[in-house]
Short mmCIF file of C-alpha atoms and ligand atoms in Angstrom, two decimals:
data_model
loop_
_atom_site.label_atom_id
_atom_site.label_comp_id
_atom_site.label_asym_id
_atom_site.label_seq_id
_atom_site.Cartn_x
_atom_site.Cartn_y
_atom_site.Cartn_z
CA UNK A 7 -82.67 -1.00 25.59
CA UNK A 8 -82.14 0.92 22.36
CA UNK A 9 -79.14 3.21 22.93
CA UNK A 10 -79.13 4.79 19.46
CA UNK A 11 -79.69 8.55 19.53
CA UNK A 12 -82.88 9.67 17.83
CA UNK A 13 -82.08 11.43 14.56
CA UNK A 14 -82.41 15.23 14.85
CA UNK A 15 -85.59 16.49 13.20
CA UNK A 16 -84.79 18.26 9.98
CA UNK A 17 -86.04 21.82 9.80
CA UNK A 18 -88.73 22.80 7.32
CA UNK A 19 -87.47 25.74 5.27
CA UNK A 20 -89.59 28.31 3.45
CA UNK A 21 -87.83 30.46 0.84
CA UNK A 22 -89.12 33.81 -0.44
CA UNK A 23 -87.91 35.10 -3.80
CA UNK A 24 -88.76 37.82 -6.31
CA UNK A 25 -86.70 36.82 -9.33
CA UNK A 26 -84.47 34.27 -11.01
CA UNK A 27 -83.78 32.19 -7.89
CA UNK A 28 -80.09 31.39 -8.25
CA UNK A 29 -79.68 31.52 -4.46
CA UNK A 30 -82.66 29.18 -4.13
CA UNK A 31 -80.88 26.83 -6.54
CA UNK A 32 -77.77 26.99 -4.32
CA UNK A 33 -79.92 25.99 -1.33
CA UNK A 34 -81.32 23.04 -3.27
CA UNK A 35 -77.85 21.96 -4.50
CA UNK A 36 -76.17 22.05 -1.12
CA UNK A 37 -76.88 20.46 2.22
CA UNK A 38 -78.41 23.25 4.27
CA UNK A 39 -79.48 21.37 7.36
CA UNK A 40 -83.14 21.20 6.43
CA UNK A 41 -85.59 20.71 3.59
CA UNK A 42 -86.98 23.46 1.40
CA UNK A 43 -90.70 22.65 1.63
CA UNK A 44 -92.14 25.78 0.03
CA UNK A 45 -91.06 28.69 -2.16
CA UNK A 46 -93.12 31.87 -2.23
CA UNK A 47 -92.94 35.03 -4.27
CA UNK A 48 -94.58 38.42 -4.62
CA UNK A 49 -94.10 38.05 -8.40
CA UNK A 50 -96.33 35.55 -10.15
CA UNK A 51 -93.81 35.15 -12.98
CA UNK A 52 -90.65 34.85 -10.86
CA UNK A 53 -88.31 32.44 -12.65
CA UNK A 54 -87.37 30.84 -9.35
CA UNK A 55 -90.93 29.56 -8.93
CA UNK A 56 -90.50 27.41 -12.05
CA UNK A 57 -87.25 26.11 -10.70
CA UNK A 58 -88.98 25.13 -7.46
CA UNK A 59 -91.87 23.44 -9.27
CA UNK A 60 -89.41 21.50 -11.44
CA UNK A 61 -87.80 20.29 -8.20
CA UNK A 62 -91.22 19.15 -6.94
CA UNK A 63 -91.44 21.84 -4.28
CA UNK A 64 -94.71 23.47 -3.25
CA UNK A 65 -94.99 27.13 -4.35
CA UNK A 66 -97.22 30.13 -3.82
CA UNK A 67 -97.35 33.64 -5.23
CA UNK A 68 -99.02 36.60 -3.58
CA UNK A 69 -99.31 39.81 -5.55
CA UNK A 70 -98.40 42.58 -3.11
CA UNK A 71 -100.38 45.10 -5.19
CA UNK A 72 -103.64 43.41 -4.19
CA UNK A 73 -103.30 44.29 -0.51
CA UNK A 74 -104.39 47.54 1.11
CA UNK A 75 -101.27 47.78 3.28
CA UNK A 76 -97.79 46.29 3.71
CA UNK A 77 -99.02 44.73 6.95
CA UNK A 78 -101.89 42.95 5.21
CA UNK A 79 -99.48 41.58 2.58
CA UNK A 80 -97.09 40.44 5.29
CA UNK A 81 -99.91 38.67 7.12
CA UNK A 82 -100.81 36.76 3.96
CA UNK A 83 -97.17 35.64 3.65
CA UNK A 84 -97.25 34.49 7.29
CA UNK A 85 -100.45 32.55 6.61
CA UNK A 86 -98.95 30.81 3.56
CA UNK A 87 -95.75 29.89 5.42
CA UNK A 88 -97.36 28.78 8.67
CA UNK A 89 -99.83 26.64 6.70
CA UNK A 90 -96.74 24.66 5.62
CA UNK A 91 -95.36 24.57 9.19
CA UNK A 92 -92.03 26.14 8.29
CA UNK A 93 -89.37 26.44 11.00
CA UNK A 94 -86.98 28.69 9.07
CA UNK A 95 -87.60 31.39 6.47
CA UNK A 96 -84.95 32.46 3.97
CA UNK A 97 -85.19 35.70 2.00
CA UNK A 98 -83.26 34.80 -1.16
CA UNK A 99 -83.62 37.83 -3.38
CA UNK A 100 -86.98 38.86 -1.96
CA UNK A 101 -87.36 42.49 -2.97
CA UNK A 102 -90.19 43.69 -0.72
CA UNK A 103 -89.63 45.59 2.50
CA UNK A 104 -91.17 43.58 5.34
CA UNK A 105 -92.91 45.17 8.31
CA UNK A 106 -92.55 44.15 11.97
CA UNK A 107 -95.72 42.06 11.50
CA UNK A 108 -93.55 39.63 9.54
CA UNK A 109 -90.10 40.16 11.08
CA UNK A 110 -91.42 39.81 14.66
CA UNK A 111 -93.39 36.68 13.78
CA UNK A 112 -90.29 34.89 12.47
CA UNK A 113 -87.70 36.61 14.71
CA UNK A 114 -84.65 34.40 15.19
CA UNK A 115 -85.51 32.07 12.33
CA UNK A 116 -85.52 34.58 9.47
CA UNK A 117 -82.41 34.99 7.28
CA UNK A 118 -81.61 37.40 4.43
CA UNK A 119 -78.87 37.44 1.81
CA UNK A 120 -77.75 40.90 0.79
CA UNK A 121 -75.28 41.79 -1.99
CA UNK A 122 -72.87 43.99 -0.02
CA UNK A 123 -70.61 43.87 2.99
CA UNK A 124 -73.13 45.22 5.50
CA UNK A 125 -73.35 47.65 7.20
CA UNK A 126 -72.03 49.22 3.98
CA UNK A 127 -74.56 49.63 1.20
CA UNK A 128 -77.92 48.58 2.56
CA UNK A 129 -80.73 48.98 0.02
CA UNK A 130 -80.56 48.81 -3.76
CA UNK A 131 -77.87 49.20 -6.48
CA UNK A 132 -75.16 48.02 -4.14
CA UNK A 133 -72.61 47.15 -6.84
CA UNK A 134 -72.85 50.49 -8.67
CA UNK A 135 -72.63 52.37 -5.38
CA UNK A 136 -69.57 50.40 -4.29
CA UNK A 137 -67.86 51.10 -7.63
CA UNK A 138 -68.70 54.81 -7.43
CA UNK A 139 -67.11 54.97 -3.97
CA UNK A 140 -63.93 53.32 -5.26
CA UNK A 141 -63.90 50.58 -2.64
CA UNK A 142 -61.33 47.83 -3.19
CA UNK A 143 -63.33 45.12 -1.44
CA UNK A 144 -67.01 44.36 -1.89
CA UNK A 145 -69.07 41.27 -1.15
CA UNK A 146 -72.16 39.79 0.40
CA UNK A 147 -73.71 39.20 3.80
CA UNK A 148 -76.12 36.73 5.34
CA UNK A 149 -77.82 38.08 8.45
CA UNK A 150 -80.71 37.46 10.77
CA UNK A 151 -83.53 39.81 9.90
CA UNK A 152 -84.83 42.46 12.28
CA UNK A 153 -87.38 45.18 11.62
CA UNK A 154 -84.56 47.45 10.39
CA UNK A 155 -83.87 47.04 6.67
CA UNK A 156 -80.64 45.16 5.83
CA UNK A 157 -79.58 45.26 9.42
CA UNK A 158 -79.35 42.48 11.96
CA UNK A 159 -76.87 40.01 13.46
CA UNK A 160 -74.38 38.97 10.77
CA UNK A 161 -73.92 35.22 10.33
CA UNK A 162 -71.52 35.13 7.37
CA UNK A 163 -69.83 37.41 4.89
CA UNK A 164 -67.63 36.89 1.85
CA UNK A 165 -65.48 39.51 0.15
CA UNK A 166 -64.34 39.88 -3.44
CA UNK A 167 -61.66 42.14 -4.85
CA UNK A 168 -62.83 45.06 -6.97
CA UNK A 169 -60.73 45.20 -10.13
CA UNK A 170 -60.01 48.32 -12.18
CA UNK A 171 -62.07 47.08 -15.12
CA UNK A 172 -65.07 45.91 -13.08
CA UNK A 173 -68.52 47.12 -14.03
CA UNK A 174 -71.62 46.78 -11.85
CA UNK A 175 -72.45 43.64 -13.87
CA UNK A 176 -69.05 41.92 -13.53
CA UNK A 177 -68.94 42.80 -9.85
CA UNK A 178 -72.45 41.42 -9.33
CA UNK A 179 -71.41 38.17 -11.02
CA UNK A 180 -68.35 37.81 -8.79
CA UNK A 181 -70.38 38.52 -5.66
CA UNK A 182 -73.11 36.09 -6.71
CA UNK A 183 -70.62 33.20 -6.77
CA UNK A 184 -69.88 33.99 -3.12
CA UNK A 185 -73.57 34.35 -2.25
CA UNK A 186 -74.10 30.78 -3.40
CA UNK A 187 -71.41 29.66 -0.96
CA UNK A 188 -72.37 31.54 2.18
CA UNK A 189 -76.17 31.23 2.00
CA UNK A 190 -76.35 27.41 2.34
CA UNK A 191 -73.61 27.58 4.97
CA UNK A 192 -75.52 30.14 7.08
CA UNK A 193 -78.86 28.38 6.68
CA UNK A 194 -77.26 25.16 7.83
CA UNK A 195 -75.87 26.85 10.95
CA UNK A 196 -79.33 28.18 11.77
CA UNK A 197 -81.05 24.86 11.08
CA UNK A 198 -78.55 23.08 13.31
CA UNK A 199 -79.15 25.58 16.15
CA UNK A 200 -75.50 26.57 16.13
CA UNK A 201 -75.92 30.34 16.26
CA UNK A 202 -75.35 32.15 19.50
CA UNK A 203 -76.55 35.73 19.25
CA UNK A 204 -75.41 38.51 21.56
CA UNK A 205 -76.76 41.86 20.36
CA UNK A 206 -75.47 42.19 16.82
CA UNK A 207 -72.69 39.65 17.35
CA UNK A 208 -73.12 36.06 16.28
CA UNK A 209 -70.78 33.31 17.35
CA UNK A 210 -70.95 29.79 16.05
CA UNK A 211 -71.26 26.94 18.52
CA UNK A 212 -68.97 24.05 17.78
CA UNK A 213 -70.53 20.74 16.89
CA UNK A 214 -71.79 19.20 20.10
CA UNK A 215 -73.33 16.00 21.33
CA UNK A 216 -76.75 16.98 20.07
CA UNK A 217 -75.52 17.26 16.50
CA UNK A 218 -75.18 13.61 15.64
CA UNK A 219 -75.61 14.06 11.92
CA UNK A 220 -72.89 16.68 11.60
CA UNK A 221 -70.55 14.60 13.75
CA UNK A 222 -71.08 11.47 11.70
CA UNK A 223 -70.52 13.44 8.49
CA UNK A 224 -67.24 14.83 9.81
CA UNK A 225 -66.18 11.37 10.82
CA UNK A 226 -67.14 9.73 7.76
C1 LIG B 329 -79.09 38.41 -5.07
O1 LIG B 329 -77.95 39.07 -5.51
C2 LIG B 329 -79.44 38.83 -3.66
O2 LIG B 329 -78.33 39.08 -2.86
C3 LIG B 329 -80.20 40.10 -3.91
O3 LIG B 329 -81.02 39.82 -5.03
C4 LIG B 329 -80.33 38.86 -5.84
C5 LIG B 329 -81.26 37.72 -6.13
O4 LIG B 329 -80.70 36.83 -7.05
N1 LIG B 329 -80.98 40.49 -2.79
C6 LIG B 329 -81.20 41.75 -2.46
O5 LIG B 329 -80.78 42.69 -3.10
C7 LIG B 329 -82.05 41.93 -1.22
N2 LIG B 329 -81.91 43.25 -0.70
P1 LIG B 329 -81.28 35.38 -7.23
O6 LIG B 329 -82.78 35.54 -7.48
O7 LIG B 329 -80.58 34.84 -8.45
O8 LIG B 329 -80.98 34.61 -6.00
#
């Protein structure tokens, strides 16, 4: 009898972007518990799409302006992603507000990276707003997405110190370094089914018997 455990199926990850795609690059550079099988954008000229194509990854672009409603746009995104049988969707600098049509469809397997320590500074211009408020710590958050913008169970956060001479640009650069650390980490936890969610609180299950790959990595 073959007693070897079957290898866990790797998750198929879809990534949505709107711009340069440095967080996408971090996902491709690091082990994130699954394979990025498709990258989509609402911007036809998003730099991150080139990056994905260069890496041999399937891409699509859907111009949100061509849809009569947010819901219709969201449904087209769902169609593109489900056509590639994705298990997990990562919003990595995707700058469109999604409706419940999308967030309900992918509930529990939809992750967003946001450039602030949520619940502080949801929305745009987070670095300038943090500076204007004189905060001494700023940072980034990866969370599960709900229908409420920039709100949802927090998986990981990283903080940076705000220095006296920081500008919105220098602060953004410091935060971005941390984003590239916590996004692959959080995606891996989701792909390895290690998140236990209780309301807004997320705890991380320790590596168990069903996580053969992680165990063998730790051992070896
Ligand atoms: C990142 O800083 C990300 O946190 C932010 O957009 C940037 C995308 O950069 N996302 C949001 O503001 C979403 N509300 P990237 O394209 O280089 O990954």
